[in-house]
Amino acid sequence: MPRRARPEGVTSGRSRKSEVSAGPGLRSLGREARRRRLGCRVQALDSYPVVNLINEPLVIFVCATTGQGDPPDNMKNFWRFIFRKNLPSTSLCQMDFAVLGLGDSSYAKFNFVAKKLYRRLLQLGGTALLPVCLGDDQHELGPDAAIDPWLHTLWEKVLGLHPMPIGLDVIPPGVPLPSKFALQFFQEAPEMCSGEQRGARTEPQSPPSELQPFLARMVTNRRVTGPSHFQDVRLIEFDITGSGINFAAGDVVLILPQNAASHVQQFCQALGLDPDQCFMLQPREPDVSCPERLPQPCSVRHLVSQYLDIASVPRRSFFELLACLSPHELERDKLLELSSPAGQEELSQYCSRPRRTALEVLCDFPHTAAAIPPDYLLDLIPPIRPRAFSIASSLLARPSRLQILMAVVQYQTRLKEPRRGLCSSWLASLDPEQGPVQVPLWVRPGGLTFPQAPDTPVIMVGPGTGVAPFRAAVQERVAQGRTENFLFFGCRQRDQDFYWEAEWKELEERGCLSLVTAFSRDQERKVYVQHRLRELGPLVWELLDHRGAYFYLAGNAKYMPADVSEALTSIFREEGGLSGPEAAAYLARLQRTLRYQTETWA
């Protein structure tokens, strides 16, 4: 039964720039609201008229954090509005709210957006139903470790304010809710309804976006690590002629990957689907719209290969819905156990830790998989999210070209089959020398911005593939006649993963670049970029304190950012004569004024 309470949400697609996707939290909240007969809308905040907030009695915000404590792209307009200084302190006095943050504690700005939003809503007069929830992807049980008890309290509070209508109860977890969409199948020639790349384009219209990406021709796909190196790293170049795409150093390119053809076939076999069959998608509720990325009509092959993320590691909600749909007693009992609060450790052991995919889970529960109604496919499997890569080239140096430096993700768990990154494996499999290859992509501003003043030095620390945005910055700055470029690059071995060695040396000879290297495995004692920073402490202090240099850091978020920060504070103490607290305050001031910027990923 529709109710006046209308939870709203904000989501962000996961990328290397984002702590974690908020999508699973939104789906779970929306489903649980429906079970409690609450008429709700679940939508991105930038698609919601923010001025209507003053009329909402109950709002639940779900938000991730990107970049350096920044809101996700689909929250930025809302973010600017909600922090306007002229908003009255009583603006939201009629609104009850709750904030759920989905984050990753390996990031320095862990759940920063959720914390800041919570404080701002209180400032505007909103009433918090309970403290902000800080979900952590690094917890051994994932974000659910914090979310489960928080949700239990939340629904108690909500039902206290908005009790169930007389004669109605909460729909129990074992009863499936109606699917959001109906798939109306029909017989048609596959070429009439496959819709391959219908949303993409090769000619200029409006700026490319997720809903209308540009089909860029892959020009080269070359391995740049040595044959004996443990990691396959690719330099990939795209031709963006006629796209209207423009970008600057620090920007990122987003790429929509596809599932492997073998996985598409395996998925269709497990669910008894004909990949060449066509369907029309019809929403079951008036306020639900069809995904704009899906063409109408659409083939099953297009849906599975280009939309459903069957290679993702499923969340608990996946098992909850499977249990509701399963006709097989033994499989249903196991699915109920895995989706119960008491079964979260077993779910972690079975799925999260070994990184078992949705497709592999379905193959482990064959009777359940074969009985899944096609109408529930979009409820069960999330959409493929675009992957973001730092752009590694400048239009000033390579007009109409865009390059990325990509490490192919592959690692072993206790499962027999190696785990592979969806996007990196797909891109690595494409060979432009065997025929034309087109990749859907678009560009957005990144988290790094470089100074406009021509005489401002920049210090860039980019170990491994973290050097990618700095290659774009060096190319751009050199083309503009800016030669005060100091690059600290680190890798394992000079002869295996020293990216762009010849290019850096040529720029050094021209006086356009000062390069400092750290090859950690080329000597008995491991040497990293933070060691080189300390060795050149007088130069770093001179550049930062006397010449107003900007400092940039990009790379893995696990240990390196903390080690570099420690090296900097040590330099501030030793070269600047600052005390420990003064050195920490100096670093904080650099961060606050954007003279210290980081782009890291877990």
Coordinates of N, CA, C and O in Angstrom, one line a residue, residues 16 463 465-466 553-562 599-602:
R16 N 37.8 3.1 -9.9 CA 39.0 3.3 -9.1 C 39.0 4.5 -8.3 O 39.9 4.7 -7.4
P463 N 54.1 5.8 -8.4 CA 54.7 4.4 -8.5 C 53.8 3.5 -9.4 O 52.5 3.7 -9.3
T465 N 51.4 1.9 -12.1 CA 50.5 2.5 -13.0 C 49.9 3.8 -12.5 O 49.2 4.5 -13.2
G466 N 50.3 4.1 -11.2 CA 49.9 5.5 -10.7 C 50.6 6.6 -11.5 O 50.2 7.8 -11.3
L553 N 50.1 12.8 -5.8 CA 50.3 11.4 -5.4 C 49.3 10.6 -6.1 O 48.1 10.9 -5.9
A554 N 49.6 9.5 -6.8 CA 48.7 8.6 -7.4 C 49.2 7.2 -7.3 O 50.4 6.9 -7.4
G555 N 48.3 6.2 -7.0 CA 48.7 4.8 -6.8 C 47.9 4.1 -5.9 O 46.8 4.5 -5.5
N556 N 48.3 2.9 -5.5 CA 47.6 2.0 -4.6 C 47.4 2.6 -3.2 O 48.3 3.2 -2.7
A557 N 46.2 2.5 -2.7 CA 45.8 3.1 -1.4 C 46.3 2.4 -0.2 O 46.1 2.9 0.9
K558 N 46.9 1.2 -0.3 CA 47.1 0.3 0.8 C 48.1 0.9 1.8 O 47.8 1.2 3.0
Y559 N 49.4 1.0 1.4 CA 50.4 1.5 2.3 C 51.0 2.8 1.8 O 51.5 3.7 2.6
M560 N 51.2 2.9 0.5 CA 52.0 4.0 -0.1 C 51.6 5.4 0.3 O 52.4 6.2 0.7
P561 N 50.3 5.8 0.3 CA 49.9 7.2 0.7 C 50.4 7.5 2.1 O 50.9 8.6 2.4
A562 N 50.2 6.6 3.1 CA 50.6 6.8 4.4 C 52.1 7.0 4.5 O 52.6 7.8 5.3
E599 N 45.3 10.7 -5.7 CA 44.3 9.9 -6.4 C 44.7 8.5 -6.2 O 45.7 8.0 -6.8
T600 N 44.0 7.8 -5.3 CA 44.4 6.4 -4.9 C 43.3 5.5 -5.1 O 42.1 5.9 -5.1
W601 N 43.6 4.2 -5.1 CA 42.5 3.2 -5.3 C 42.9 2.0 -4.5 O 44.1 1.6 -4.4
A602 N 41.9 1.2 -4.0 CA 42.2 0.0 -3.2 C 42.4 -1.2 -4.2 O 41.9 -1.2 -5.3

